[in-house]
Every structure is written in C-alpha cells, then in structure tokens.
Coordinates of N, CA, C and O and ligand atoms in Angstrom, one line a residue:
M1 N -18.2 -7.7 -7.0 CA -16.9 -7.0 -7.5 C -15.8 -7.3 -6.5 O -15.9 -7.2 -5.3
S2 N -14.6 -7.7 -7.1 CA -13.4 -7.9 -6.3 C -12.8 -6.6 -5.9 O -12.7 -5.7 -6.8
V3 N -12.3 -6.5 -4.7 CA -11.6 -5.3 -4.2 C -10.3 -5.7 -3.6 O -10.3 -6.5 -2.7
L4 N -9.2 -5.1 -4.0 CA -7.9 -5.3 -3.3 C -8.0 -4.6 -2.0 O -8.6 -3.5 -1.9
I5 N -7.3 -5.2 -1.0 CA -7.2 -4.5 0.3 C -5.8 -4.7 0.9 O -5.2 -5.8 0.8
S6 N -5.3 -3.7 1.5 CA -4.0 -3.9 2.2 C -4.2 -4.9 3.4 O -5.1 -4.7 4.2
S7 N -3.4 -5.9 3.4 CA -3.6 -7.0 4.3 C -3.5 -6.6 5.8 O -4.2 -7.1 6.6
C8 N -2.7 -5.5 6.0 CA -2.5 -5.1 7.4 C -3.8 -4.5 8.0 O -4.1 -4.6 9.2
L9 N -4.7 -4.0 7.1 CA -6.0 -3.5 7.5 C -6.9 -4.6 8.0 O -7.9 -4.3 8.7
L10 N -6.6 -5.8 7.6 CA -7.5 -7.0 8.0 C -6.9 -7.6 9.3 O -7.4 -8.6 9.8
G11 N -5.8 -7.0 9.8 CA -5.2 -7.6 11.0 C -4.1 -8.5 10.8 O -3.6 -9.2 11.7
I12 N -3.6 -8.6 9.6 CA -2.5 -9.5 9.2 C -1.2 -8.7 9.6 O -1.0 -7.6 9.3
G13 N -0.3 -9.4 10.3 CA 0.9 -8.8 10.9 C 2.0 -8.6 9.8 O 3.1 -9.2 10.0
C14 N 1.7 -7.9 8.8 CA 2.7 -7.7 7.7 C 3.4 -6.4 7.7 O 4.2 -6.1 6.7
R15 N 3.2 -5.5 8.7 CA 3.8 -4.2 8.7 C 5.3 -4.4 8.9 O 5.8 -5.5 9.3
Y16 N 6.1 -3.3 8.7 CA 7.5 -3.5 8.7 C 8.0 -4.0 10.1 O 9.0 -4.7 10.2
D17 N 7.3 -3.7 11.2 CA 7.7 -4.2 12.5 C 6.9 -5.4 12.9 O 7.0 -5.8 14.1
G18 N 6.2 -6.0 12.0 CA 5.4 -7.3 12.3 C 4.1 -7.0 12.9 O 3.4 -8.0 13.2
S19 N 3.7 -5.8 13.1 CA 2.4 -5.4 13.6 C 1.4 -5.3 12.5 O 1.7 -5.6 11.3
H20 N 0.1 -5.0 12.9 CA -0.9 -4.8 11.9 C -1.7 -3.5 12.1 O -1.4 -2.8 13.1
S21 N -2.6 -3.2 11.3 CA -3.4 -2.0 11.4 C -4.9 -2.3 11.2 O -5.6 -1.7 10.5
R22 N -5.3 -3.3 12.0 CA -6.7 -3.8 11.8 C -7.7 -2.7 12.0 O -7.7 -1.9 13.0
V23 N -8.7 -2.7 11.1 CA -9.8 -1.8 11.2 C -11.1 -2.5 11.3 O -11.5 -3.3 10.4
E24 N -11.8 -2.4 12.5 CA -13.0 -3.2 12.8 C -14.1 -3.0 11.7 O -14.8 -3.9 11.4
E25 N -14.2 -1.8 11.2 CA -15.3 -1.5 10.2 C -15.1 -2.3 9.0 O -16.0 -2.8 8.3
I26 N -13.8 -2.6 8.6 CA -13.5 -3.4 7.4 C -13.8 -4.8 7.7 O -14.3 -5.6 6.9
I27 N -13.4 -5.3 8.9 CA -13.6 -6.7 9.3 C -15.1 -7.0 9.2 O -15.5 -8.0 8.7
K28 N -15.9 -6.0 9.7 CA -17.4 -6.3 9.7 C -17.9 -6.4 8.3 O -18.9 -7.2 8.1
K29 N -17.3 -5.7 7.4 CA -17.8 -5.7 6.0 C -17.2 -6.8 5.1 O -17.6 -7.1 4.0
A30 N -16.1 -7.5 5.7 CA -15.3 -8.4 4.9 C -16.1 -9.5 4.3 O -15.9 -10.0 3.2
Q31 N -17.2 -10.0 5.0 CA -18.0 -11.1 4.6 C -18.9 -10.7 3.4 O -19.3 -11.5 2.6
E32 N -19.2 -9.4 3.3 CA -20.0 -8.9 2.2 C -19.3 -8.6 0.9 O -19.9 -8.4 -0.1
M33 N -18.0 -8.5 1.0 CA -17.2 -8.0 -0.1 C -16.2 -9.1 -0.5 O -15.8 -9.9 0.3
H34 N -15.9 -9.2 -1.8 CA -14.9 -10.1 -2.2 C -13.6 -9.4 -2.2 O -13.1 -8.8 -3.1
L35 N -12.9 -9.6 -1.0 CA -11.7 -8.9 -0.8 C -10.5 -9.7 -1.2 O -10.4 -10.9 -0.9
I36 N -9.5 -9.1 -1.8 CA -8.3 -9.8 -2.2 C -7.1 -9.1 -1.4 O -6.7 -8.0 -1.7
P37 N -6.7 -9.8 -0.3 CA -5.6 -9.2 0.5 C -4.3 -9.1 -0.2 O -3.9 -10.1 -0.8
I38 N -3.6 -8.0 -0.1 CA -2.3 -7.8 -0.7 C -1.4 -7.0 0.3 O -1.9 -6.2 1.0
C39 N -0.1 -7.4 0.3 CA 0.9 -6.6 0.9 C 2.0 -6.4 -0.1 O 2.8 -7.4 -0.3
P40 N 2.1 -5.3 -0.7 CA 3.0 -5.1 -1.8 C 4.5 -5.3 -1.4 O 5.3 -5.9 -2.1
E41 N 4.8 -5.0 -0.1 CA 6.2 -5.1 0.3 C 6.6 -6.6 0.5 O 7.7 -7.0 0.1
Q42 N 5.6 -7.4 1.0 CA 5.9 -8.8 1.0 C 5.9 -9.4 -0.4 O 6.7 -10.3 -0.7
L43 N 4.9 -9.0 -1.2 CA 4.9 -9.5 -2.6 C 6.2 -9.2 -3.4 O 6.5 -9.9 -4.3
G44 N 6.8 -8.1 -2.9 CA 8.1 -7.7 -3.6 C 9.3 -8.5 -3.1 O 10.4 -8.3 -3.5
G45 N 9.0 -9.4 -2.1 CA 10.1 -10.2 -1.6 C 10.8 -9.7 -0.3 O 11.8 -10.3 0.1
L46 N 10.3 -8.7 0.3 CA 10.9 -8.2 1.5 C 10.4 -9.0 2.7 O 9.3 -9.5 2.7
P47 N 11.3 -9.1 3.7 CA 10.9 -10.0 4.9 C 10.0 -9.2 5.9 O 9.9 -7.9 5.7
T48 N 9.5 -9.9 6.8 CA 8.8 -9.2 7.9 C 9.3 -9.9 9.2 O 9.2 -11.1 9.3
P49 N 9.8 -9.1 10.2 CA 9.9 -7.6 10.1 C 11.0 -7.2 9.1 O 11.8 -8.0 8.7
R50 N 11.0 -5.9 8.8 CA 12.0 -5.4 7.8 C 12.2 -3.9 8.2 O 11.5 -3.3 8.9
A51 N 13.3 -3.4 7.7 CA 13.6 -2.0 7.9 C 12.6 -1.1 7.2 O 12.3 -1.4 6.1
P52 N 12.1 0.0 7.9 CA 11.2 0.9 7.2 C 11.9 1.6 6.1 O 13.1 1.9 6.1
S53 N 11.1 2.1 5.1 CA 11.6 2.7 3.9 C 11.0 4.0 3.6 O 9.9 4.3 4.0
S54 N 11.7 4.9 2.9 CA 11.2 6.1 2.4 C 11.6 6.3 0.9 O 12.6 5.8 0.5
I55 N 10.8 7.1 0.2 CA 11.1 7.4 -1.2 C 11.9 8.7 -1.2 O 11.6 9.6 -0.5
V56 N 13.0 8.6 -2.0 CA 13.9 9.8 -2.1 C 13.8 10.4 -3.5 O 13.7 9.7 -4.5
K57 N 13.9 11.7 -3.5 CA 13.9 12.5 -4.8 C 12.5 12.3 -5.6 O 12.5 12.2 -6.8
G58 N 11.4 12.3 -4.8 CA 10.1 12.2 -5.4 C 9.2 11.4 -4.6 O 9.4 11.1 -3.4
D59 N 8.1 10.9 -5.3 CA 7.1 10.0 -4.6 C 7.0 8.8 -5.5 O 7.8 8.5 -6.4
G60 N 5.9 8.0 -5.2 CA 5.7 6.7 -5.9 C 5.5 6.9 -7.4 O 6.0 6.1 -8.2
K61 N 4.9 8.0 -7.8 CA 4.7 8.3 -9.2 C 6.1 8.4 -9.9 O 6.3 7.9 -11.0
A62 N 7.0 9.1 -9.2 CA 8.4 9.3 -9.8 C 9.1 7.9 -9.8 O 9.9 7.7 -10.7
V63 N 8.9 7.1 -8.7 CA 9.5 5.8 -8.7 C 9.0 5.0 -9.9 O 9.8 4.4 -10.6
V64 N 7.7 5.0 -10.2 CA 7.2 4.2 -11.3 C 7.7 4.7 -12.6 O 8.0 3.9 -13.5
A65 N 8.0 6.0 -12.7 CA 8.6 6.6 -13.9 C 10.1 6.4 -14.0 O 10.7 6.8 -15.0
G66 N 10.7 5.9 -12.9 CA 12.1 5.6 -12.9 C 13.0 6.8 -12.5 O 14.2 6.8 -12.7
H67 N 12.3 7.8 -11.9 CA 13.1 9.1 -11.5 C 13.4 9.2 -10.0 O 14.0 10.1 -9.6
A68 N 12.9 8.2 -9.2 CA 13.1 8.3 -7.8 C 13.4 6.9 -7.3 O 13.1 5.9 -8.0
K69 N 13.9 6.8 -6.1 CA 14.3 5.5 -5.5 C 13.6 5.3 -4.1 O 13.2 6.3 -3.5
V70 N 13.6 4.1 -3.7 CA 13.1 3.8 -2.3 C 14.3 3.2 -1.5 O 15.0 2.3 -2.0
I71 N 14.6 3.9 -0.4 CA 15.8 3.5 0.4 C 15.3 3.2 1.8 O 14.5 3.9 2.4
N72 N 15.8 2.1 2.4 CA 15.4 1.7 3.7 C 16.3 2.4 4.8 O 17.3 3.0 4.4
S73 N 15.9 2.2 6.0 CA 16.6 2.9 7.1 C 18.1 2.4 7.3 O 18.8 3.0 8.0
L74 N 18.4 1.3 6.6 CA 19.8 0.8 6.7 C 20.6 1.4 5.5 O 21.8 1.0 5.3
G75 N 19.9 2.2 4.7 CA 20.6 2.8 3.5 C 20.6 1.9 2.3 O 21.3 2.2 1.3
E76 N 19.8 0.8 2.4 CA 19.8 -0.1 1.2 C 18.7 0.3 0.2 O 17.7 0.8 0.6
D77 N 19.1 0.2 -1.1 CA 18.1 0.5 -2.2 C 17.2 -0.6 -2.4 O 17.5 -1.7 -2.8
V78 N 15.9 -0.4 -2.0 CA 14.9 -1.4 -2.1 C 13.9 -1.1 -3.2 O 12.7 -1.6 -3.2
T79 N 14.3 -0.2 -4.1 CA 13.4 0.2 -5.2 C 12.9 -1.0 -6.0 O 11.7 -1.1 -6.3
G80 N 13.8 -2.0 -6.3 CA 13.3 -3.1 -7.1 C 12.3 -3.9 -6.4 O 11.3 -4.4 -7.0
A81 N 12.4 -4.1 -5.1 CA 11.4 -4.9 -4.3 C 10.1 -4.1 -4.3 O 9.0 -4.7 -4.5
F82 N 10.1 -2.8 -4.1 CA 8.9 -2.0 -4.1 C 8.2 -2.1 -5.5 O 6.9 -2.2 -5.6
M83 N 9.0 -2.0 -6.6 CA 8.4 -2.1 -7.9 C 7.8 -3.5 -8.2 O 6.7 -3.6 -8.8
K84 N 8.5 -4.5 -7.7 CA 8.0 -5.9 -8.0 C 6.7 -6.0 -7.2 O 5.7 -6.6 -7.8
G85 N 6.7 -5.6 -6.0 CA 5.4 -5.7 -5.2 C 4.3 -4.9 -5.9 O 3.1 -5.4 -5.9
A86 N 4.5 -3.8 -6.4 CA 3.5 -3.0 -7.1 C 3.0 -3.8 -8.3 O 1.8 -3.8 -8.6
R87 N 4.0 -4.3 -9.1 CA 3.6 -5.0 -10.3 C 2.8 -6.3 -10.0 O 1.8 -6.6 -10.7
E88 N 3.2 -7.0 -9.0 CA 2.5 -8.2 -8.6 C 1.1 -7.9 -8.1 O 0.1 -8.6 -8.4
T89 N 1.0 -6.8 -7.4 CA -0.4 -6.3 -6.9 C -1.3 -6.0 -8.1 O -2.4 -6.4 -8.2
L90 N -0.7 -5.3 -9.1 CA -1.5 -5.0 -10.3 C -1.9 -6.3 -11.1 O -3.0 -6.4 -11.6
K91 N -1.0 -7.2 -11.1 CA -1.3 -8.5 -11.7 C -2.5 -9.2 -11.1 O -3.4 -9.6 -11.8
L92 N -2.5 -9.2 -9.7 CA -3.6 -9.8 -9.0 C -4.9 -9.0 -9.3 O -6.0 -9.6 -9.5
A93 N -4.8 -7.7 -9.4 CA -6.0 -6.9 -9.7 C -6.6 -7.3 -11.1 O -7.8 -7.5 -11.2
K94 N -5.7 -7.5 -12.0 CA -6.1 -7.8 -13.4 C -6.7 -9.2 -13.4 O -7.7 -9.5 -14.1
I95 N -6.1 -10.2 -12.7 CA -6.6 -11.6 -12.7 C -8.0 -11.6 -12.1 O -8.9 -12.3 -12.6
A96 N -8.2 -10.8 -11.1 CA -9.5 -10.9 -10.3 C -10.5 -9.9 -10.9 O -11.7 -9.9 -10.5
G97 N -10.1 -9.0 -11.8 CA -11.0 -8.0 -12.4 C -11.3 -6.9 -11.4 O -12.4 -6.3 -11.4
A98 N -10.4 -6.7 -10.4 CA -10.7 -5.7 -9.4 C -10.5 -4.3 -10.0 O -9.5 -4.0 -10.7
E99 N -11.4 -3.4 -9.8 CA -11.4 -2.1 -10.3 C -11.2 -1.1 -9.1 O -11.2 0.1 -9.3
K100 N -11.1 -1.6 -7.9 CA -11.0 -0.7 -6.7 C -10.0 -1.3 -5.7 O -9.9 -2.6 -5.6
A101 N -9.3 -0.5 -5.0 CA -8.3 -0.9 -4.0 C -8.5 -0.1 -2.7 O -8.6 1.1 -2.8
I102 N -8.6 -0.8 -1.6 CA -8.7 -0.1 -0.3 C -7.3 -0.2 0.3 O -6.9 -1.3 0.7
L103 N -6.6 0.9 0.4 CA -5.2 0.8 0.8 C -4.9 1.6 2.1 O -5.6 2.6 2.3
K104 N -3.9 1.2 2.9 CA -3.6 1.9 4.1 C -2.9 3.2 3.9 O -2.0 3.3 3.1
S105 N -3.3 4.2 4.7 CA -2.6 5.5 4.6 C -1.2 5.5 5.1 O -0.7 4.5 5.7
N106 N -0.5 6.5 4.7 CA 0.9 6.8 5.2 C 2.0 5.9 4.6 O 3.2 6.3 4.6
S107 N 1.7 4.7 4.2 CA 2.7 3.8 3.7 C 3.4 4.3 2.4 O 2.7 4.8 1.5
P108 N 4.7 4.1 2.3 CA 5.4 4.4 1.0 C 5.0 3.5 -0.1 O 5.4 3.7 -1.2
S109 N 4.3 2.4 0.2 CA 3.8 1.5 -0.8 C 2.3 1.8 -1.1 O 1.9 2.1 -2.2
C110 N 1.5 1.8 0.0 CA 0.0 1.9 -0.2 C -0.6 3.3 -0.1 O -1.7 3.5 -0.5
G111 N 0.1 4.2 0.5 CA -0.5 5.5 0.8 C -0.8 6.4 -0.4 O -0.1 6.3 -1.4
L112 N -1.9 7.2 -0.3 CA -2.2 8.2 -1.3 C -1.5 9.5 -0.9 O -1.2 10.3 -1.8
N113 N -1.2 9.7 0.3 CA -0.6 10.9 0.8 C 0.5 10.6 1.8 O 0.4 11.0 3.0
T114 N 1.4 9.8 1.4 CA 2.5 9.3 2.3 C 3.4 10.5 2.6 O 3.9 11.2 1.7
P115 N 3.8 10.6 3.9 CA 4.9 11.6 4.2 C 6.3 11.0 4.0 O 7.3 11.7 4.1
Y116 N 6.4 9.7 3.7 CA 7.7 9.1 3.5 C 8.1 9.2 2.1 O 8.3 8.2 1.3
C117 N 8.3 10.5 1.7 CA 8.7 10.8 0.3 C 9.3 12.2 0.3 O 9.3 12.9 1.3
E118 N 9.8 12.6 -0.9 CA 10.4 13.9 -1.0 C 9.6 14.7 -2.1 O 9.9 14.5 -3.3
T119 N 8.7 15.5 -1.7 CA 7.9 16.3 -2.7 C 7.9 17.8 -2.1 O 8.2 18.0 -0.9
D120 N 7.4 18.7 -2.9 CA 7.3 20.1 -2.5 C 6.3 20.2 -1.3 O 6.5 21.0 -0.4
T121 N 5.2 19.4 -1.3 CA 4.2 19.5 -0.3 C 4.6 18.7 0.9 O 4.0 18.8 2.0
G122 N 5.5 17.7 0.8 CA 5.9 16.8 1.9 C 5.1 15.6 1.9 O 5.3 14.7 2.7
Y123 N 4.1 15.5 0.9 CA 3.3 14.3 0.8 C 3.2 13.8 -0.6 O 3.4 14.6 -1.5
G124 N 3.0 12.5 -0.8 CA 2.9 12.0 -2.2 C 2.3 10.6 -2.2 O 2.0 10.0 -1.2
L125 N 2.3 10.1 -3.4 CA 1.8 8.7 -3.6 C 2.8 7.7 -3.2 O 4.0 7.8 -3.4
G126 N 2.3 6.6 -2.6 CA 3.1 5.4 -2.5 C 3.3 4.7 -3.8 O 2.6 5.0 -4.8
V127 N 4.2 3.8 -3.9 CA 4.6 3.2 -5.2 C 3.5 2.4 -5.7 O 3.1 2.5 -6.9
T128 N 2.9 1.5 -4.9 CA 1.8 0.7 -5.4 C 0.5 1.5 -5.7 O -0.1 1.3 -6.8
A129 N 0.3 2.5 -4.9 CA -0.9 3.3 -5.2 C -0.7 4.0 -6.5 O -1.6 4.1 -7.3
A130 N 0.5 4.5 -6.8 CA 0.8 5.2 -8.1 C 0.6 4.2 -9.2 O 0.0 4.6 -10.2
L131 N 1.1 3.0 -9.1 CA 0.9 2.1 -10.3 C -0.5 1.7 -10.5 O -1.0 1.6 -11.6
L132 N -1.3 1.5 -9.4 CA -2.7 1.1 -9.6 C -3.5 2.2 -10.2 O -4.3 2.0 -11.1
L133 N -3.2 3.5 -9.7 CA -3.9 4.6 -10.3 C -3.6 4.8 -11.8 O -4.5 5.1 -12.6
S134 N -2.3 4.6 -12.1 CA -1.9 4.7 -13.6 C -2.6 3.7 -14.4 O -2.8 3.8 -15.6
A135 N -3.1 2.6 -13.8 CA -3.7 1.5 -14.6 C -5.3 1.7 -14.5 O -6.0 0.8 -15.0
G136 N -5.7 2.8 -13.9 CA -7.2 3.1 -13.9 C -7.9 2.5 -12.8 O -9.2 2.5 -12.8
I137 N -7.2 2.0 -11.8 CA -7.9 1.4 -10.6 C -8.1 2.5 -9.6 O -7.3 3.3 -9.3
E138 N -9.4 2.5 -9.1 CA -9.7 3.5 -8.0 C -9.0 3.1 -6.7 O -9.1 1.9 -6.3
V139 N -8.4 4.1 -6.1 CA -7.8 3.8 -4.8 C -8.5 4.6 -3.7 O -8.6 5.8 -3.8
I140 N -8.9 3.9 -2.7 CA -9.5 4.5 -1.5 C -8.5 4.4 -0.3 O -8.0 3.2 -0.1
E141 N -8.1 5.5 0.3 CA -7.1 5.4 1.4 C -7.8 5.3 2.7 O -8.7 6.1 3.0
I142 N -7.4 4.4 3.6 CA -8.0 4.3 4.9 C -6.9 4.6 5.9 O -5.8 4.0 6.0
D143 N -7.3 5.5 6.8 CA -6.4 5.9 7.9 C -6.9 5.1 9.1 O -8.0 5.4 9.7
P144 N -6.2 4.1 9.6 CA -6.7 3.3 10.7 C -6.9 4.1 12.0 O -7.7 3.8 12.9
E145 N -6.3 5.3 12.1 CA -6.5 6.2 13.3 C -7.7 7.1 13.1 O -8.2 7.7 14.1
G146 N -8.2 7.2 11.9 CA -9.2 8.2 11.6 C -10.6 7.5 11.5 O -10.8 6.3 11.7
K147 N -11.6 8.4 11.1 CA -12.9 7.8 10.9 C -13.0 7.1 9.6 O -12.5 7.6 8.6
V148 N -13.5 5.9 9.6 CA -13.5 5.0 8.4 C -14.9 4.9 7.9 O -15.8 4.6 8.6
R149 N -15.0 5.1 6.6 CA -16.2 4.9 5.9 C -15.9 4.1 4.6 O -15.1 4.6 3.8
I150 N -16.5 2.9 4.4 CA -16.2 2.1 3.2 C -17.5 1.7 2.5 O -18.5 1.8 3.1
Ligands
SF4_201 S1 0.6 -0.6 4.3 FE1 0.7 -1.9 2.4 S2 2.9 -2.5 2.3 FE2 2.6 -1.7 4.4 S3 2.1 -3.5 5.6 FE3 0.2 -2.7 4.9 S4 -0.3 -3.9 3.1 FE4 1.9 -4.1 3.5

C-alpha cells in the first residue's frame, strides 16, 4: 500500500527555514513501506527557504471551504499556493492509490492540530490535512519531538 509522507520527516530540507524534521523511526521503516514524499508548500510553488505562514480567520478546513486565508510573516496572501499544494498532494494520492498519509505536526499545511490558525481552541487542521481528510484519506500526525509509533 502506498502512503504519503511529509518529506521533512524523511530528512529532506524543505521546511520554511531550509531545515528538516527527520524521524529515525520512519527512516528505519522506509524500506518496508511504499512511501510517497510530499511537501505541499513546495508543490504549491513556494520557495525554500520561505517566510513562515499562518491561517487567519479559521483553520485549513475553512481555507478549503473558501472562508479563511493563509498569510505569511511578510503579510503576503499565500492562500493560492497552499491550496495548489494541497490539490497537487491529493492528485498524487489518487495516482498512487494512497489511502493513508503520515504528516508532520504543527504545520499550517500538514498538521492535524496546528497552532498556526485562528479557532476557538487555538488549534486546527492544516490546509493539506483538511483536503486529504475530506477526500477520505486517513491522516496520521507525527510529532518529531514526541514518541513516534507508525
Ligand atoms: S510540514 Fe509539510 S509543508 Fe511543512 S516542510 Fe514538512 S512537508 Fe513541507
């Protein structure tokens, strides 16, 4: 079974500051799984490094519904790039028949409980996580700082 994975979890330097979030447990399992690395922010056309972004007036679910925007630290509206990255990621999932995605926590793209949004709880879905979930893809969130089980 093919599984999407946030590229930064594999050690690829695609984070906003050019760093990665490599998780050794995932690297050890990488040979046993058919992993499809994705970085929605790069797939959306954003450069690396890039200004970090937050979702305003909602979370990723609201962005997908057209009710919220993604704004970077320079004040630029990058909603279009975030949505393009989410759609391209979903396209890859469909091409590969992937029904599961292992995504990095906290990200406004990949997180399931990102703090980089505006909700009543202070946490919400990232844009790509929201689009994948709406398409019926299971999303597992990995916190590189926490205990990892995959
Ligand atoms: S969390 Fe997602 S969008 Fe951010 S660098 Fe990793 S793969 Fe790219």
